[in-house]
Structures are given as structure tokens and as C-alpha cells.
Short mmCIF file of C-alpha atoms in Angstrom, two decimals:
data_model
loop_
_atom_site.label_atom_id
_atom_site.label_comp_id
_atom_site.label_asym_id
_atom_site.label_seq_id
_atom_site.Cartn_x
_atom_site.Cartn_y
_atom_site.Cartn_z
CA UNK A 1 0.00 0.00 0.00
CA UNK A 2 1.14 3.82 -0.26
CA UNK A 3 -0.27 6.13 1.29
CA UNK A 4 -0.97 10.09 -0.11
CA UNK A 5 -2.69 12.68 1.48
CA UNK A 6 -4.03 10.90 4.58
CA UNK A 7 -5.48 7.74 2.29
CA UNK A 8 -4.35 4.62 1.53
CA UNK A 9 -4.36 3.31 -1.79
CA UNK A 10 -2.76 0.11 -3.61
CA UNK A 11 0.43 0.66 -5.58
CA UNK A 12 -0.17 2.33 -8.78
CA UNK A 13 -3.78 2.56 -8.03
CA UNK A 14 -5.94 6.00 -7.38
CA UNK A 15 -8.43 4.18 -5.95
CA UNK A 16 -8.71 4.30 -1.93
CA UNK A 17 -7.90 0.46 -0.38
CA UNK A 18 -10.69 -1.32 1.21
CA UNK A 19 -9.65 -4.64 3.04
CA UNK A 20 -7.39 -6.34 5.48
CA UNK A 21 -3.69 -6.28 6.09
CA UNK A 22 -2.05 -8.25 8.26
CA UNK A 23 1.57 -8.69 9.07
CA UNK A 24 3.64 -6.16 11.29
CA UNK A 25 -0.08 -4.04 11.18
CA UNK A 26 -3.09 -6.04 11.43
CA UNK A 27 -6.32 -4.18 10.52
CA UNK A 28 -9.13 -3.40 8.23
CA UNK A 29 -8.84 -0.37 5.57
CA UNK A 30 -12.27 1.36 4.85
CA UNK A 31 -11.95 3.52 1.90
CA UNK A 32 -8.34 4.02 2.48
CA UNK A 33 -8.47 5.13 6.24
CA UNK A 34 -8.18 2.81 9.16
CA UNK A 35 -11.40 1.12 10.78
CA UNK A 36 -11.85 -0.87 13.53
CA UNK A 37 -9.38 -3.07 15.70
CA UNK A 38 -5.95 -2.52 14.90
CA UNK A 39 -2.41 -4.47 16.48
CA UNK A 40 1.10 -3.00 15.44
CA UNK A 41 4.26 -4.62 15.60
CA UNK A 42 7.56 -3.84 15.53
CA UNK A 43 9.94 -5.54 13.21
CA UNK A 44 11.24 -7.57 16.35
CA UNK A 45 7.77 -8.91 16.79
CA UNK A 46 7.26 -6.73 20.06
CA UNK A 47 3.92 -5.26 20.22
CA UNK A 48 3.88 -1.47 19.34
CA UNK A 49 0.20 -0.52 19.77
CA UNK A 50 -3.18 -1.78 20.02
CA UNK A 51 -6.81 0.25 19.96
CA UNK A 52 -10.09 1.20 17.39
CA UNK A 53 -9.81 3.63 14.97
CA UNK A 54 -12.83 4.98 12.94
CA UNK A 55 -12.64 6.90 9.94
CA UNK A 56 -8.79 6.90 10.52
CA UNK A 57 -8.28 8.57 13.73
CA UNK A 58 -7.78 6.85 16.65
CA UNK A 59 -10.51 6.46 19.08
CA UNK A 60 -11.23 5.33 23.21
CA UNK A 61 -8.59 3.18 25.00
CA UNK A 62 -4.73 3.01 23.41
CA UNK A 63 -1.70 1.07 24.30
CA UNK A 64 1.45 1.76 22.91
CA UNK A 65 4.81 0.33 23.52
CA UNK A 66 8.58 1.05 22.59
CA UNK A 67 10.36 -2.25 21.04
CA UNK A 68 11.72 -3.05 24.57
CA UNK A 69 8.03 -3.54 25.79
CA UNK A 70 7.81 -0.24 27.86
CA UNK A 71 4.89 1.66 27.80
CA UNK A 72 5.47 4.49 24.82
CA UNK A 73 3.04 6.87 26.71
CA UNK A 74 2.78 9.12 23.71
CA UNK A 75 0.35 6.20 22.25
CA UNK A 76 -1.22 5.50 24.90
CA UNK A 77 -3.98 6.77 26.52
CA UNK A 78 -7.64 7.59 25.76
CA UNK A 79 -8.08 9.24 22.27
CA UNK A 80 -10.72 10.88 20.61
CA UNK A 81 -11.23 12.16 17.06
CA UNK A 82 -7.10 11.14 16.99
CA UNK A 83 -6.46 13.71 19.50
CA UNK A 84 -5.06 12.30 23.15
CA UNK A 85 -7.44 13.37 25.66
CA UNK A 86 -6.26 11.81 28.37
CA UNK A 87 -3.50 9.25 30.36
#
């Protein structure tokens, strides 16, 4: 997938990617923006983050890690719209 302008879209494609992906992110792509449950991963198979996004912002209850396992508190948190709101 690449992404321009805040969509995602398959390679040499202009239309916006509906689907799933899974791998190091593991999600569902509505119209090129993130929906639902999402798990990251870090290339050394450590968690990264974990939450719901809807219309591709991020949304309630986050947890985000740093590749050691430690809580990355930037990503974690409760979110709304994609904006942190709170610890």
C-alpha cells in the first residue's frame, strides 16, 4: 500500500484500499483510512500498539509500547477524534 494525502491506496492505483492487512499491522482499511481493531508490531515482533480507529483517527482506550516492551506513553492513553485526551 502507499499512502498520499491521509489515504491509503494500492500501488499504482488512485483508488482508496478497502480490506485487510495483516503482518507487522493487522487491521481493516475502509476507503483508504483505518477502521476498527488494529495491532502494530515492531519488526522484532514486540507489540507497538493496540486500539479502534474509525474513519482513521484513533478512538477510546490506546496502548502503545517502545520495542523493549515499555509503555510508549505518547500512544497511549484515551483518544478521541485522533487527538489524546487523556493518560
Amino acid at each position: 500500500l502507499v499512502h498520499r494525502d491521509w489515504v491509503y491506496y494500492k500501488k499504482f492505483s488512485d483508488v482508496p484500499f478497502t480490506g485487510e492487512v495483516t503482518g507487522e499491522w493487522n487491521g481493516l482499511f475502509k476507503n483508504g483510512k483505518e477502521e476498527g481493531y488494529w495491532v502494530t508490531y515492531w519488526s522484532n515482533g514486540q507489540l507497538m500498539s493496540k486500539g479502534v480507529y474509525k474513519t482513521g483517527k484513533r478512538v477510546g482506550e490506546w496502548l502503545g509500547f517502545k520495542p523493549d516492551g515499555t509503555v510508549l506513553e505518547p500512544l497511549t492513553g484515551t483518544f478521541k477524534k485522533g487527538v489524546k485526551v487523556s493518560d
